[in-house]
PDB file of N, CA and C in Angstrom:
ATOM      1  N   MET Q   1     113.638   1.144  74.134  1.00  0.00           N
ATOM      2  CA  MET Q   1     112.490   1.915  74.583  1.00  0.00           C
ATOM      3  C   MET Q   1     112.492   3.275  73.893  1.00  0.00           C
ATOM      4  N   THR Q   2     111.379   3.670  73.327  1.00  0.00           N
ATOM      5  CA  THR Q   2     111.274   4.967  72.674  1.00  0.00           C
ATOM      6  C   THR Q   2     110.843   6.014  73.684  1.00  0.00           C
ATOM      7  N   GLU Q   3     111.421   7.189  73.576  1.00  0.00           N
ATOM      8  CA  GLU Q   3     111.144   8.268  74.511  1.00  0.00           C
ATOM      9  C   GLU Q   3     110.025   9.153  73.972  1.00  0.00           C
ATOM     10  N   VAL Q   4     109.055   9.461  74.831  1.00  0.00           N
ATOM     11  CA  VAL Q   4     107.964  10.364  74.469  1.00  0.00           C
ATOM     12  C   VAL Q   4     108.507  11.785  74.454  1.00  0.00           C
ATOM     13  N   VAL Q   5     108.297  12.489  73.345  1.00  0.00           N
ATOM     14  CA  VAL Q   5     108.802  13.848  73.208  1.00  0.00           C
ATOM     15  C   VAL Q   5     107.701  14.874  73.431  1.00  0.00           C
ATOM     16  N   LYS Q   6     106.512  14.646  72.857  1.00  0.00           N
ATOM     17  CA  LYS Q   6     105.398  15.570  73.034  1.00  0.00           C
ATOM     18  C   LYS Q   6     104.108  14.910  72.574  1.00  0.00           C
ATOM     19  N   ARG Q   7     103.000  15.626  72.661  1.00  0.00           N
ATOM     20  CA  ARG Q   7     101.688  15.116  72.265  1.00  0.00           C
ATOM     21  C   ARG Q   7     101.459  15.299  70.766  1.00  0.00           C
ATOM     22  N   CYS Q   8     100.728  14.361  70.187  1.00  0.00           N
ATOM     23  CA  CYS Q   8     100.380  14.428  68.770  1.00  0.00           C
ATOM     24  C   CYS Q   8      99.302  15.488  68.570  1.00  0.00           C
ATOM     25  N   PRO Q   9      99.522  16.428  67.652  1.00  0.00           N
ATOM     26  CA  PRO Q   9      98.509  17.458  67.406  1.00  0.00           C
ATOM     27  C   PRO Q   9      97.273  16.917  66.680  1.00  0.00           C
ATOM     28  N   ASP Q  10      97.374  15.749  66.068  1.00  0.00           N
ATOM     29  CA  ASP Q  10      96.248  15.188  65.330  1.00  0.00           C
ATOM     30  C   ASP Q  10      95.304  14.375  66.203  1.00  0.00           C
ATOM     31  N   CYS Q  11      95.856  13.515  67.074  1.00  0.00           N
ATOM     32  CA  CYS Q  11      94.986  12.613  67.841  1.00  0.00           C
ATOM     33  C   CYS Q  11      95.165  12.711  69.352  1.00  0.00           C
ATOM     34  N   GLY Q  12      96.171  13.460  69.811  1.00  0.00           N
ATOM     35  CA  GLY Q  12      96.411  13.583  71.247  1.00  0.00           C
ATOM     36  C   GLY Q  12      97.270  12.470  71.817  1.00  0.00           C
ATOM     37  N   GLY Q  13      97.698  11.533  70.974  1.00  0.00           N
ATOM     38  CA  GLY Q  13      98.559  10.442  71.425  1.00  0.00           C
ATOM     39  C   GLY Q  13      99.959  10.961  71.717  1.00  0.00           C
ATOM     40  N   GLU Q  14     100.886  10.062  71.907  1.00  0.00           N
ATOM     41  CA  GLU Q  14     102.263  10.420  72.214  1.00  0.00           C
ATOM     42  C   GLU Q  14     103.131  10.359  70.963  1.00  0.00           C
ATOM     43  N   LEU Q  15     103.946  11.394  70.761  1.00  0.00           N
ATOM     44  CA  LEU Q  15     104.935  11.370  69.684  1.00  0.00           C
ATOM     45  C   LEU Q  15     106.227  10.835  70.261  1.00  0.00           C
ATOM     46  N   VAL Q  16     106.782   9.844  69.614  1.00  0.00           N
ATOM     47  CA  VAL Q  16     108.007   9.203  70.073  1.00  0.00           C
ATOM     48  C   VAL Q  16     109.057   9.254  68.971  1.00  0.00           C
ATOM     49  N   VAL Q  17     110.313   9.163  69.378  1.00  0.00           N
ATOM     50  CA  VAL Q  17     111.420   9.158  68.417  1.00  0.00           C
ATOM     51  C   VAL Q  17     111.505   7.779  67.789  1.00  0.00           C
ATOM     52  N   ARG Q  18     111.567   7.766  66.476  1.00  0.00           N
ATOM     53  CA  ARG Q  18     111.737   6.520  65.735  1.00  0.00           C
ATOM     54  C   ARG Q  18     112.902   6.700  64.757  1.00  0.00           C
ATOM     55  N   ILE Q  19     113.399   5.593  64.252  1.00  0.00           N
ATOM     56  CA  ILE Q  19     114.528   5.600  63.321  1.00  0.00           C
ATOM     57  C   ILE Q  19     114.056   5.152  61.938  1.00  0.00           C
ATOM     58  N   ASN Q  20     114.395   5.941  60.920  1.00  0.00           N
ATOM     59  CA  ASN Q  20     114.095   5.592  59.539  1.00  0.00           C
ATOM     60  C   ASN Q  20     114.975   4.410  59.148  1.00  0.00           C
ATOM     61  N   ARG Q  21     114.370   3.298  58.757  1.00  0.00           N
ATOM     62  CA  ARG Q  21     115.131   2.086  58.414  1.00  0.00           C
ATOM     63  C   ARG Q  21     115.980   2.243  57.162  1.00  0.00           C
ATOM     64  N   GLU Q  22     115.590   3.161  56.281  1.00  0.00           N
ATOM     65  CA  GLU Q  22     116.333   3.328  55.035  1.00  0.00           C
ATOM     66  C   GLU Q  22     117.608   4.149  55.198  1.00  0.00           C
ATOM     67  N   ASN Q  23     117.537   5.230  56.001  1.00  0.00           N
ATOM     68  CA  ASN Q  23     118.718   6.103  56.087  1.00  0.00           C
ATOM     69  C   ASN Q  23     119.228   6.349  57.509  1.00  0.00           C
ATOM     70  N   GLY Q  24     118.560   5.775  58.526  1.00  0.00           N
ATOM     71  CA  GLY Q  24     119.026   5.893  59.903  1.00  0.00           C
ATOM     72  C   GLY Q  24     118.702   7.207  60.589  1.00  0.00           C
ATOM     73  N   SER Q  25     117.995   8.101  59.903  1.00  0.00           N
ATOM     74  CA  SER Q  25     117.659   9.387  60.512  1.00  0.00           C
ATOM     75  C   SER Q  25     116.526   9.231  61.529  1.00  0.00           C
ATOM     76  N   GLU Q  26     116.486  10.142  62.494  1.00  0.00           N
ATOM     77  CA  GLU Q  26     115.438  10.130  63.512  1.00  0.00           C
ATOM     78  C   GLU Q  26     114.271  11.009  63.082  1.00  0.00           C
ATOM     79  N   PHE Q  27     113.080  10.632  63.511  1.00  0.00           N
ATOM     80  CA  PHE Q  27     111.891  11.441  63.287  1.00  0.00           C
ATOM     81  C   PHE Q  27     110.898  11.148  64.399  1.00  0.00           C
ATOM     82  N   LEU Q  28     109.890  12.008  64.543  1.00  0.00           N
ATOM     83  CA  LEU Q  28     108.832  11.775  65.516  1.00  0.00           C
ATOM     84  C   LEU Q  28     107.650  11.140  64.811  1.00  0.00           C
ATOM     85  N   SER Q  29     107.054  10.168  65.469  1.00  0.00           N
ATOM     86  CA  SER Q  29     105.890   9.471  64.928  1.00  0.00           C
ATOM     87  C   SER Q  29     104.914   9.218  66.062  1.00  0.00           C
ATOM     88  N   CYS Q  30     103.636   9.256  65.735  1.00  0.00           N
ATOM     89  CA  CYS Q  30     102.614   9.003  66.739  1.00  0.00           C
ATOM     90  C   CYS Q  30     102.629   7.531  67.148  1.00  0.00           C
ATOM     91  N   ARG Q  31     102.545   7.313  68.442  1.00  0.00           N
ATOM     92  CA  ARG Q  31     102.526   5.940  68.952  1.00  0.00           C
ATOM     93  C   ARG Q  31     101.247   5.205  68.521  1.00  0.00           C
ATOM     94  N   ASN Q  32     100.218   5.938  68.097  1.00  0.00           N
ATOM     95  CA  ASN Q  32      98.965   5.318  67.655  1.00  0.00           C
ATOM     96  C   ASN Q  32      99.020   4.822  66.214  1.00  0.00           C
ATOM     97  N   TRP Q  33     100.165   4.913  65.569  1.00  0.00           N
ATOM     98  CA  TRP Q  33     100.347   4.379  64.217  1.00  0.00           C
ATOM     99  C   TRP Q  33     100.233   2.862  64.277  1.00  0.00           C
ATOM    100  N   ARG Q  34      99.487   2.276  63.357  1.00  0.00           N
ATOM    101  CA  ARG Q  34      99.287   0.820  63.349  1.00  0.00           C
ATOM    102  C   ARG Q  34      99.704   0.179  62.029  1.00  0.00           C
ATOM    103  N   GLY Q  35     100.147   0.959  61.098  1.00  0.00           N
ATOM    104  CA  GLY Q  35     100.551   0.438  59.804  1.00  0.00           C
ATOM    105  C   GLY Q  35     100.372   1.505  58.745  1.00  0.00           C
ATOM    106  N   PRO Q  36     100.783   1.222  57.521  1.00  0.00           N
ATOM    107  CA  PRO Q  36     100.719   2.223  56.455  1.00  0.00           C
ATOM    108  C   PRO Q  36      99.338   2.827  56.222  1.00  0.00           C
ATOM    109  N   SER Q  37      98.293   2.114  56.552  1.00  0.00           N
ATOM    110  CA  SER Q  37      96.947   2.669  56.316  1.00  0.00           C
ATOM    111  C   SER Q  37      96.064   2.588  57.551  1.00  0.00           C
ATOM    112  N   GLU Q  38      96.652   2.390  58.731  1.00  0.00           N
ATOM    113  CA  GLU Q  38      95.862   2.272  59.954  1.00  0.00           C
ATOM    114  C   GLU Q  38      96.405   3.192  61.038  1.00  0.00           C
ATOM    115  N   GLY Q  39      95.519   3.707  61.860  1.00  0.00           N
ATOM    116  CA  GLY Q  39      95.906   4.550  62.986  1.00  0.00           C
ATOM    117  C   GLY Q  39      96.349   5.930  62.547  1.00  0.00           C
ATOM    118  N   CYS Q  40      96.903   6.672  63.480  1.00  0.00           N
ATOM    119  CA  CYS Q  40      97.346   8.044  63.226  1.00  0.00           C
ATOM    120  C   CYS Q  40      98.612   8.031  62.370  1.00  0.00           C
ATOM    121  N   GLN Q  41      98.653   8.858  61.354  1.00  0.00           N
ATOM    122  CA  GLN Q  41      99.777   8.896  60.417  1.00  0.00           C
ATOM    123  C   GLN Q  41     100.707  10.094  60.642  1.00  0.00           C
ATOM    124  N   HIS Q  42     100.526  10.825  61.746  1.00  0.00           N
ATOM    125  CA  HIS Q  42     101.293  12.052  61.965  1.00  0.00           C
ATOM    126  C   HIS Q  42     102.776  11.751  62.182  1.00  0.00           C
ATOM    127  N   THR Q  43     103.645  12.493  61.475  1.00  0.00           N
ATOM    128  CA  THR Q  43     105.094  12.453  61.673  1.00  0.00           C
ATOM    129  C   THR Q  43     105.615  13.879  61.583  1.00  0.00           C
ATOM    130  N   GLU Q  44     106.784  14.113  62.169  1.00  0.00           N
ATOM    131  CA  GLU Q  44     107.431  15.420  62.054  1.00  0.00           C
ATOM    132  C   GLU Q  44     108.905  15.280  62.407  1.00  0.00           C
ATOM    133  N   LYS Q  45     109.654  16.345  62.146  1.00  0.00           N
ATOM    134  CA  LYS Q  45     111.082  16.355  62.463  1.00  0.00           C
ATOM    135  C   LYS Q  45     111.273  16.352  63.978  1.00  0.00           C
ATOM    136  N   VAL Q  46     112.396  15.807  64.426  1.00  0.00           N
ATOM    137  CA  VAL Q  46     112.754  15.861  65.834  1.00  0.00           C
ATOM    138  C   VAL Q  46     113.130  17.313  66.154  1.00  0.00           C
ATOM    139  N   PRO Q  47     112.543  17.905  67.207  1.00  0.00           N
ATOM    140  CA  PRO Q  47     112.855  19.303  67.545  1.00  0.00           C
ATOM    141  C   PRO Q  47     114.336  19.492  67.888  1.00  0.00           C
ATOM    142  N   GLU Q  48     114.883  20.612  67.468  1.00  0.00           N
ATOM    143  CA  GLU Q  48     116.288  20.913  67.750  1.00  0.00           C
ATOM    144  C   GLU Q  48     116.551  20.938  69.255  1.00  0.00           C
ATOM    145  N   SER Q  49     115.590  21.414  70.041  1.00  0.00           N
ATOM    146  CA  SER Q  49     115.772  21.468  71.493  1.00  0.00           C
ATOM    147  C   SER Q  49     115.949  20.071  72.071  1.00  0.00           C
ATOM    148  N   TYR Q  50     115.240  19.078  71.527  1.00  0.00           N
ATOM    149  CA  TYR Q  50     115.385  17.698  71.983  1.00  0.00           C
ATOM    150  C   TYR Q  50     116.782  17.175  71.652  1.00  0.00           C
ATOM    151  N   ARG Q  51     117.242  17.441  70.438  1.00  0.00           N
ATOM    152  CA  ARG Q  51     118.585  17.004  70.033  1.00  0.00           C
ATOM    153  C   ARG Q  51     119.657  17.616  70.940  1.00  0.00           C
ATOM    154  N   MET Q  52     119.497  18.905  71.256  1.00  0.00           N
ATOM    155  CA  MET Q  52     120.468  19.592  72.099  1.00  0.00           C
ATOM    156  C   MET Q  52     120.507  18.979  73.500  1.00  0.00           C
ATOM    157  N   ARG Q  53     119.334  18.705  74.079  1.00  0.00           N
ATOM    158  CA  ARG Q  53     119.283  18.100  75.418  1.00  0.00           C
ATOM    159  C   ARG Q  53     119.950  16.732  75.424  1.00  0.00           C
ATOM    160  N   ARG Q  54     119.714  15.932  74.389  1.00  0.00           N
ATOM    161  CA  ARG Q  54     120.325  14.591  74.313  1.00  0.00           C
ATOM    162  C   ARG Q  54     121.838  14.664  74.236  1.00  0.00           C
ATOM    163  N   MET Q  55     122.360  15.728  73.623  1.00  0.00           N
ATOM    164  CA  MET Q  55     123.794  15.882  73.495  1.00  0.00           C
ATOM    165  C   MET Q  55     124.406  16.557  74.724  1.00  0.00           C
ATOM    166  N   GLY Q  56     123.564  16.936  75.707  1.00  0.00           N
ATOM    167  CA  GLY Q  56     124.061  17.546  76.933  1.00  0.00           C
ATOM    168  C   GLY Q  56     124.237  19.040  76.866  1.00  0.00           C
ATOM    169  N   HIS Q  57     123.717  19.682  75.830  1.00  0.00           N
ATOM    170  CA  HIS Q  57     123.822  21.125  75.687  1.00  0.00           C
ATOM    171  C   HIS Q  57     122.601  21.797  76.300  1.00  0.00           C
ATOM    172  N   PRO Q  58     122.765  23.009  76.812  1.00  0.00           N
ATOM    173  CA  PRO Q  58     121.591  23.727  77.327  1.00  0.00           C
ATOM    174  C   PRO Q  58     120.655  24.107  76.183  1.00  0.00           C
ATOM    175  N   THR Q  59     119.396  24.227  76.488  1.00  0.00           N
ATOM    176  CA  THR Q  59     118.399  24.618  75.490  1.00  0.00           C
ATOM    177  C   THR Q  59     118.457  26.122  75.267  1.00  0.00           C
ATOM    178  N   LEU Q  60     118.362  26.548  74.028  1.00  0.00           N
ATOM    179  CA  LEU Q  60     118.357  27.972  73.719  1.00  0.00           C
ATOM    180  C   LEU Q  60     116.995  28.571  74.095  1.00  0.00           C
ATOM    181  N   PRO Q  61     116.969  29.824  74.523  1.00  0.00           N
ATOM    182  CA  PRO Q  61     115.691  30.472  74.849  1.00  0.00           C
ATOM    183  C   PRO Q  61     114.750  30.415  73.650  1.00  0.00           C
ATOM    184  N   GLY Q  62     113.507  30.121  73.906  1.00  0.00           N
ATOM    185  CA  GLY Q  62     112.502  30.081  72.849  1.00  0.00           C
ATOM    186  C   GLY Q  62     112.361  28.730  72.175  1.00  0.00           C
ATOM    187  N   LEU Q  63     113.281  27.806  72.415  1.00  0.00           N
ATOM    188  CA  LEU Q  63     113.184  26.492  71.786  1.00  0.00           C
ATOM    189  C   LEU Q  63     112.553  25.463  72.711  1.00  0.00           C
ATOM    190  N   GLY Q  64     112.345  25.806  73.979  1.00  0.00           N
ATOM    191  CA  GLY Q  64     111.675  24.948  74.952  1.00  0.00           C
ATOM    192  C   GLY Q  64     112.159  23.605  74.983  1.00  0.00           C
TER     193      GLY Q  64
END
């Protein structure tokens, strides 16, 4: 199950954590993505505050 991190700034959908199949790195992708040329194409880095929470560390002020 992918966890919703925040709203997509392009379409208002949900940004979820996904795994890059080539290198195993995490990134955020819009759940409205339907393929390489269909749906919302928005992606971005996983926020540092999200990574910190997953590791059990407190969030730094200003990182929300």
